[in-house]
Amino acid sequence: MHSGEIRQKFLSFFEKRGHKVVSSASVVPANDPSVLFTTAGMQQFKPYYIGGADAVKDFGSLNLASSQKCVRTSDIEEVGDKSHLTFFEMLGNFSFGGYWKKEAIEWAHEFITKELGLTIDYVSIFAGEVNVPEDKESEEIWKSIDPEITIKKFGRADNFWGPTGEEGPCGPTTEIYVDGIEVWNIVFNEYYQNKDGGLTSLKVRGIDTGMGLERLVKVVQQTDSVFETDMFESLIQITDSRIVADHIRTSVFMISDGVIPSNTDRGYILRRLLRRAYVHARKIEAGTEVLNSVAAAVINHPSYRNLYSFAANTKEVVMGEIEKFKKALDAGLKQVEKGEDPFILFTSYGLPLEIIEEVTTVDKEKFERQMEEHKKMSSVAGEQKFSAKVGGSANPEGGKN
Ligand code: GLY
């Protein structure tokens, strides 16, 4: 089954069960300054869970389904293994008071076992922790569907999801595992978590589910990793480097949603991805044209037709940043070859240790000592600048310590 068919099957399945199919939002969240990128399907629907917006008025339904473009870079070091990616699509069904646990679990079971013909290894439910009780209701529902099913119970670290950012809707989860992989996370949004971590009950209980399409496709197509599925085929034909394929793919999606490389926030994350991609390409002696070809393969992927309209600009941003970086890196490395300490790659070229390690030999302990020293010097310099500004005293309140 092709990835396009799996995505469509999911959306049609929920459409037939009273859901309105909604397009993916941008990877740059529209009204949520607490996060840099969209990390889950529910993010564009946050106001509907907390009563700040009316789904019936806006979508004609309390129940929605989507395939959302997501960016998560917290696991960037894991990229290249069998299942971690910095960009992925998340299939999700959502409800803001329309249905609750029974329907959500029964439909998830039906979709996985009947529509996709997969066998569930086991499911997990919330074991109860602090003042959130054990999820006995989900346990009963699973047993009523399949008395033989293995049910594991875990606490807040594993079976409780959200909020995205500092505050928001969240709740206990039940998760479905196939071939040892967590494929589907079903969240019962019953709570609102405040900035101080306190939970209050939401007036209307909501459903929020997330199923990573790339992982699901790996399980359906029975490949060894996500990179061998049809979703990555045209990219991996150009380069074996999974890191290059992943990072350029994510960069293309970021750029087409308006992110440009910079030294802060989203722009910095994009810059870091492009630089990492270049450094890995360089390590396997691939030229910059490989990065251009991978970007073109993402843009030309049959699943992502809407990337076409940004194609020229996207490739220009990708290659512009990479060429600039290549020049700086070559100049810095020349200085190192001539005997300069590799630390200048940080002080003069702004490269982080993880990149410097990839391009030259570094004494890590020495580098870290130099880094500490550098930080001290910068804070002294900063204080001196500050005291000059406030007339000789480092304390703006005038001598109180
Ligand atoms: N919102 C559910 C998930 O991202 O897993």
Coordinates of C-alpha atoms and ligand atoms in Angstrom, one line a residue:
M1 CA 0.0 0.0 0.0
H2 CA 1.4 3.4 -1.1
S3 CA 1.8 6.2 1.5
G4 CA -0.7 8.3 -0.5
E5 CA -3.2 5.5 -0.2
I6 CA -2.7 5.2 3.5
R7 CA -3.1 8.9 4.1
Q8 CA -6.3 8.9 2.0
K9 CA -7.7 5.8 3.7
F10 CA -7.3 7.5 7.1
L11 CA -9.0 10.7 6.1
S12 CA -11.8 8.9 4.3
F13 CA -12.3 6.5 7.2
F14 CA -13.0 9.5 9.5
E15 CA -14.9 11.5 7.0
K16 CA -17.3 8.5 6.7
R17 CA -17.6 8.6 10.5
G18 CA -18.8 12.2 10.7
H19 CA -15.5 14.1 10.6
K20 CA -14.7 17.2 8.5
V21 CA -11.4 16.9 6.8
V22 CA -9.3 20.0 7.4
S23 CA -6.1 21.0 5.5
S24 CA -2.7 21.0 7.3
A25 CA -1.8 24.3 9.0
S26 CA 1.6 25.9 8.4
V27 CA 4.7 24.5 10.2
V28 CA 4.9 28.0 11.7
P29 CA 2.0 28.2 14.3
A30 CA -0.3 31.1 13.5
N31 CA -1.3 32.2 17.0
D32 CA 0.9 30.4 19.5
P33 CA 4.0 32.2 20.5
S34 CA 4.8 29.5 23.1
V35 CA 6.2 27.2 20.4
L36 CA 8.5 27.8 17.4
F37 CA 7.0 25.1 15.2
T38 CA 3.8 23.0 14.8
T39 CA 4.7 19.8 16.6
A40 CA 1.3 18.1 16.6
G41 CA -2.0 18.0 14.7
M42 CA -4.0 19.4 17.6
Q43 CA -2.0 22.6 17.7
Q44 CA -4.1 24.5 15.1
F45 CA -7.2 23.4 17.1
K46 CA -6.1 24.5 20.6
P47 CA -8.8 27.2 21.0
Y48 CA -11.6 24.6 20.2
Y49 CA -10.6 22.5 23.2
I50 CA -10.7 25.3 25.7
G51 CA -14.0 26.9 24.5
G52 CA -12.2 29.9 22.8
A53 CA -13.7 29.1 19.4
D54 CA -16.7 27.2 18.0
A55 CA -15.8 24.3 15.7
V56 CA -19.4 24.0 14.4
K57 CA -19.4 27.6 13.4
D58 CA -15.9 27.4 11.8
F59 CA -16.0 23.9 10.3
G60 CA -19.6 22.7 10.4
S61 CA -18.6 19.9 12.8
L62 CA -17.4 19.1 16.3
N63 CA -15.2 16.3 14.8
L64 CA -12.3 16.9 12.5
A65 CA -9.5 14.9 10.8
S66 CA -6.3 16.1 9.2
S67 CA -2.8 15.2 8.1
Q68 CA -0.6 17.9 9.7
K69 CA 2.9 18.9 8.7
C70 CA 5.0 18.8 11.9
V71 CA 8.6 19.7 12.9
R72 CA 10.2 18.3 16.0
T73 CA 14.0 18.9 16.4
S74 CA 14.3 17.7 20.0
D75 CA 15.5 14.3 18.9
I76 CA 17.8 15.6 16.2
E77 CA 20.7 13.5 17.4
E78 CA 18.6 10.3 16.8
V79 CA 17.9 11.1 13.1
G80 CA 19.4 8.5 10.9
D81 CA 18.2 5.6 13.0
K82 CA 15.1 3.6 11.9
S83 CA 12.3 5.9 12.9
H84 CA 13.4 9.4 14.0
L85 CA 12.7 12.4 11.7
T86 CA 12.7 16.1 12.2
F87 CA 9.8 16.6 9.8
F88 CA 6.8 14.2 9.6
E89 CA 3.1 14.2 8.8
M90 CA 0.8 13.5 11.6
L91 CA -2.6 11.9 10.9
G92 CA -5.1 12.8 13.5
N93 CA -8.8 12.7 14.4
F94 CA -10.1 15.3 16.8
S95 CA -13.3 16.0 18.7
F96 CA -14.4 18.9 20.9
G97 CA -17.2 17.3 22.8
G98 CA -18.6 15.3 19.9
Y99 CA -17.4 11.8 21.0
W100 CA -15.3 10.3 23.8
K101 CA -13.3 7.2 24.6
K102 CA -15.5 4.4 23.3
E103 CA -15.7 5.7 19.7
A104 CA -12.0 6.9 19.7
I105 CA -10.7 3.5 20.7
E106 CA -13.1 1.4 18.6
W107 CA -12.3 3.4 15.5
A108 CA -8.6 3.3 16.1
H109 CA -8.8 -0.5 16.5
E110 CA -10.9 -0.9 13.4
F111 CA -8.6 1.3 11.3
I112 CA -5.4 -0.5 12.3
T113 CA -6.7 -4.1 12.2
K114 CA -9.4 -4.0 9.5
E115 CA -8.5 -1.1 7.1
L116 CA -4.7 -1.7 7.3
G117 CA -4.8 -5.4 8.3
L118 CA -2.1 -4.9 11.0
T119 CA -1.7 -6.9 14.2
I120 CA -1.5 -4.9 17.4
D121 CA 1.4 -6.0 19.7
Y122 CA -0.1 -4.4 22.7
V123 CA -1.8 -1.2 23.9
S124 CA -0.9 1.0 26.9
I125 CA -3.2 3.0 29.2
F126 CA -2.7 5.6 31.9
A127 CA -1.8 3.9 35.3
G128 CA -2.8 6.9 37.5
E129 CA -0.4 9.3 39.1
V130 CA -0.7 12.1 41.6
N131 CA -4.2 13.5 41.3
V132 CA -5.1 12.0 37.9
P133 CA -6.8 8.6 38.3
E134 CA -6.1 5.3 36.5
D135 CA -7.9 5.1 33.2
K136 CA -10.2 2.1 34.0
E137 CA -12.7 3.1 31.3
S138 CA -10.2 2.7 28.5
E139 CA -9.1 -0.7 29.9
E140 CA -12.7 -1.9 29.8
I141 CA -13.2 -0.6 26.3
W142 CA -10.1 -2.4 25.0
K143 CA -11.1 -5.7 26.8
S144 CA -14.6 -5.5 25.3
I145 CA -13.1 -5.2 21.8
D146 CA -10.5 -7.9 22.3
P147 CA -10.5 -9.9 25.6
E148 CA -7.0 -11.3 24.6
I149 CA -5.3 -7.9 24.0
T150 CA -2.2 -7.1 26.1
I151 CA -2.7 -3.9 28.1
K152 CA 0.3 -2.3 29.7
K153 CA -0.1 0.6 32.2
F154 CA 2.3 3.5 32.6
G155 CA 2.4 6.9 34.4
R156 CA 2.7 10.5 33.4
A157 CA 6.0 10.1 31.7
D158 CA 4.6 7.7 29.1
N159 CA 0.8 7.9 29.0
F160 CA 0.0 11.5 29.5
W161 CA 0.3 14.0 26.6
G162 CA 0.6 17.8 26.3
P163 CA 0.4 20.6 26.6
T164 CA 2.3 21.9 23.6
G165 CA 4.3 24.9 24.8
E166 CA 3.9 26.3 28.3
E167 CA 0.2 25.7 28.9
G168 CA -2.8 24.2 27.3
P169 CA -5.1 21.2 26.9
C170 CA -3.6 17.8 27.9
G171 CA -4.6 14.5 29.3
P172 CA -4.1 10.7 29.7
T173 CA -3.5 8.6 26.6
T174 CA -3.9 5.2 25.3
E175 CA -1.3 4.1 22.8
I176 CA -1.2 1.4 20.1
Y177 CA 2.0 -0.5 19.4
V178 CA 2.6 -2.5 16.2
D179 CA 5.9 -4.3 15.4
G180 CA 7.4 -2.8 18.6
I181 CA 6.7 0.8 17.4
E182 CA 4.2 3.2 19.0
V183 CA 2.1 4.0 16.0
W184 CA -0.9 5.8 17.4
N185 CA -1.4 8.1 20.4
I186 CA -4.9 8.8 21.5
V187 CA -5.2 11.6 23.9
F188 CA -8.2 12.3 26.2
N189 CA -8.0 16.0 26.7
E190 CA -9.7 16.4 30.0
Y191 CA -7.3 18.9 31.6
Y192 CA -5.8 22.4 31.1
Q193 CA -2.3 22.7 32.4
N194 CA -1.4 26.1 33.7
K195 CA 2.1 27.7 33.4
D196 CA 2.9 26.6 37.0
G197 CA 2.1 22.9 36.1
G198 CA -1.3 22.9 37.9
L199 CA -4.2 21.0 36.2
T200 CA -7.8 22.1 36.0
S201 CA -10.6 20.1 34.4
L202 CA -11.8 21.3 31.0
K203 CA -15.5 22.1 30.7
V204 CA -15.8 19.9 27.5
R205 CA -13.7 16.7 27.2
G206 CA -11.9 16.4 23.9
I207 CA -10.2 13.8 21.7
D208 CA -6.8 14.4 20.1
T209 CA -5.0 11.7 18.3
G210 CA -1.6 11.6 16.6
M211 CA -0.3 8.9 14.2
G212 CA 3.0 9.6 12.5
L213 CA 2.4 8.8 8.8
E214 CA 6.1 7.9 8.1
R215 CA 6.2 5.4 10.9
L216 CA 2.9 3.9 10.0
V217 CA 4.0 3.6 6.3
K218 CA 7.2 1.8 7.6
V219 CA 5.0 -0.7 9.5
V220 CA 2.6 -1.2 6.6
Q221 CA 5.3 -1.6 3.9
Q222 CA 7.4 -3.7 6.4
T223 CA 10.6 -1.9 5.7
D224 CA 13.6 -1.9 8.0
S225 CA 13.5 1.9 8.5
V226 CA 11.3 4.9 7.5
F227 CA 13.9 5.8 4.9
E228 CA 13.1 2.7 2.8
T229 CA 9.5 3.5 2.3
D230 CA 8.1 5.2 -0.8
M231 CA 8.1 8.5 1.1
F232 CA 11.9 8.6 0.9
E233 CA 12.6 6.5 -2.2
S234 CA 13.4 9.4 -4.5
L235 CA 15.6 11.1 -1.9
I236 CA 17.6 8.0 -0.9
Q237 CA 18.2 7.3 -4.6
I238 CA 20.3 10.5 -4.6
T239 CA 22.1 10.1 -1.4
D240 CA 22.5 7.2 1.2
S241 CA 22.8 9.8 3.9
R242 CA 19.7 9.7 6.0
I243 CA 20.7 12.8 7.8
V244 CA 21.0 14.7 4.5
A245 CA 17.6 13.4 3.3
D246 CA 15.9 14.3 6.6
H247 CA 17.4 17.7 7.1
I248 CA 16.9 18.9 3.5
R249 CA 13.4 17.6 3.5
T250 CA 12.6 19.5 6.8
S251 CA 14.3 22.7 5.5
V252 CA 12.3 22.7 2.3
F253 CA 9.0 22.5 4.3
M254 CA 10.2 25.3 6.7
I255 CA 11.2 27.6 3.8
S256 CA 8.0 27.0 1.9
D257 CA 6.2 28.1 5.0
G258 CA 8.2 31.3 5.1
V259 CA 11.1 30.6 7.5
I260 CA 14.5 32.0 6.4
P261 CA 17.9 31.2 7.9
S262 CA 19.0 33.5 10.7
N263 CA 20.7 33.5 14.1
T264 CA 17.6 33.4 16.2
D265 CA 14.6 31.2 16.9
R266 CA 13.1 29.4 13.8
G267 CA 15.7 30.8 11.5
Y268 CA 18.5 29.4 13.7
I269 CA 16.9 25.9 13.6
L270 CA 16.7 26.1 9.9
R271 CA 20.3 27.3 9.6
R272 CA 21.4 24.5 11.9
L273 CA 19.6 21.9 9.8
L274 CA 21.1 23.2 6.5
R275 CA 24.6 23.4 8.0
R276 CA 24.4 19.8 9.4
A277 CA 23.2 18.6 6.1
Y278 CA 26.1 20.2 4.3
V279 CA 28.6 18.9 6.8
H280 CA 27.3 15.3 6.5
A281 CA 27.3 15.6 2.7
R282 CA 30.9 16.8 2.8
K283 CA 31.8 13.9 5.1
I284 CA 30.7 11.4 2.4
E285 CA 32.4 13.5 -0.2
A286 CA 29.1 14.5 -1.9
G287 CA 29.1 17.9 -3.5
T288 CA 26.6 20.7 -2.9
E289 CA 24.7 19.7 -6.0
V290 CA 23.5 16.6 -4.1
L291 CA 21.8 18.9 -1.6
N292 CA 20.2 20.8 -4.5
S293 CA 19.0 17.5 -6.0
V294 CA 17.5 16.3 -2.7
A295 CA 15.7 19.6 -2.3
A296 CA 14.3 19.2 -5.9
A297 CA 13.3 15.6 -5.1
V298 CA 11.3 16.8 -2.0
I299 CA 9.7 19.5 -4.1
N300 CA 8.8 17.1 -6.9
H301 CA 7.5 14.4 -4.5
P302 CA 4.0 13.5 -5.7
S303 CA 2.6 13.9 -2.1
Y304 CA 3.6 17.5 -1.9
R305 CA 2.3 19.2 -4.9
N306 CA 1.9 22.6 -3.1
L307 CA 5.6 22.9 -2.7
Y308 CA 5.9 23.6 -6.4
S309 CA 4.7 27.2 -6.1
F310 CA 7.7 28.0 -3.9
A311 CA 10.2 25.8 -5.7
A312 CA 12.5 28.5 -7.2
N313 CA 12.6 30.5 -3.9
T314 CA 13.1 27.4 -1.8
K315 CA 16.1 26.1 -3.8
E316 CA 17.6 29.6 -3.8
V317 CA 17.4 29.9 0.0
V318 CA 18.8 26.3 0.5
M319 CA 21.7 26.8 -1.8
G320 CA 22.4 30.4 -0.8
E321 CA 22.8 29.5 2.8
I322 CA 24.8 26.4 2.0
E323 CA 27.2 28.2 -0.4
K324 CA 27.8 31.0 2.2
F325 CA 28.4 28.4 4.9
K326 CA 30.8 26.4 2.7
K327 CA 32.9 29.5 2.0
A328 CA 33.1 30.4 5.7
L329 CA 33.9 26.8 6.6
D330 CA 36.6 26.5 3.9
A331 CA 38.2 29.7 5.1
G332 CA 38.1 28.7 8.7
L333 CA 39.6 25.2 8.0
K334 CA 42.4 26.8 6.0
Q335 CA 43.3 28.8 9.0
V336 CA 43.2 25.7 11.2
E337 CA 45.4 23.8 8.7
K338 CA 47.9 26.7 9.0
G339 CA 48.1 26.1 12.7
E340 CA 45.3 28.1 14.2
D341 CA 43.5 26.5 17.1
P342 CA 40.1 24.9 16.0
F343 CA 38.5 27.1 18.6
I344 CA 38.6 29.9 16.1
L345 CA 35.9 28.0 14.2
F346 CA 33.6 28.9 17.1
T347 CA 34.9 32.5 17.8
S348 CA 35.3 33.7 14.3
Y349 CA 32.8 31.5 12.4
G350 CA 30.2 30.8 15.0
L351 CA 30.3 27.0 14.5
P352 CA 29.0 24.8 17.4
L353 CA 31.2 22.0 18.7
E354 CA 29.0 19.3 17.1
I355 CA 29.8 20.7 13.6
I356 CA 33.5 21.4 14.3
E357 CA 33.9 17.8 15.5
E358 CA 32.6 16.6 12.1
V359 CA 35.0 18.7 10.0
T360 CA 38.3 18.6 11.9
T361 CA 40.1 16.9 14.9
V362 CA 39.3 18.6 18.1
D363 CA 40.5 18.0 21.7
K364 CA 37.0 18.1 23.2
E365 CA 38.2 18.8 26.8
K366 CA 40.4 21.6 25.7
F367 CA 37.6 23.0 23.6
E368 CA 35.1 22.9 26.5
R369 CA 37.7 24.7 28.8
Q370 CA 38.2 27.3 26.1
M371 CA 34.4 27.7 25.9
E372 CA 34.1 28.3 29.6
E373 CA 36.9 30.9 29.5
H374 CA 35.2 32.5 26.5
K375 CA 31.9 32.7 28.4
K376 CA 33.5 34.3 31.4
M377 CA 35.3 36.8 29.2
S378 CA 32.1 37.7 27.4
S379 CA 30.2 38.2 30.6
V380 CA 33.0 40.4 32.0
A381 CA 33.0 42.4 28.7
G382 CA 29.2 42.6 28.9
E383 CA 29.3 43.9 32.5
Q384 CA 32.0 46.4 31.6
K385 CA 29.8 47.7 28.8
F386 CA 26.9 47.9 31.2
S387 CA 28.8 49.7 33.9
A388 CA 30.0 52.2 31.4
K389 CA 26.4 52.9 30.5
V390 CA 25.1 53.3 34.1
G391 CA 28.0 55.5 35.1
G392 CA 30.5 53.3 36.7
S393 CA 28.3 51.1 38.9
A394 CA 27.5 47.6 37.8
N395 CA 24.3 47.8 39.8
P396 CA 21.6 50.0 38.3
E397 CA 19.9 50.4 41.6
G398 CA 22.9 52.2 43.0
G399 CA 25.2 50.1 45.2
K400 CA 22.7 47.6 46.7
N401 CA 24.1 44.1 46.3
Ligands
GLY1 N1 -1.4 15.1 20.0 C1 -1.0 13.8 20.1 C2 0.4 13.5 19.6 O1 1.0 14.4 19.1 O2 0.9 12.5 19.8

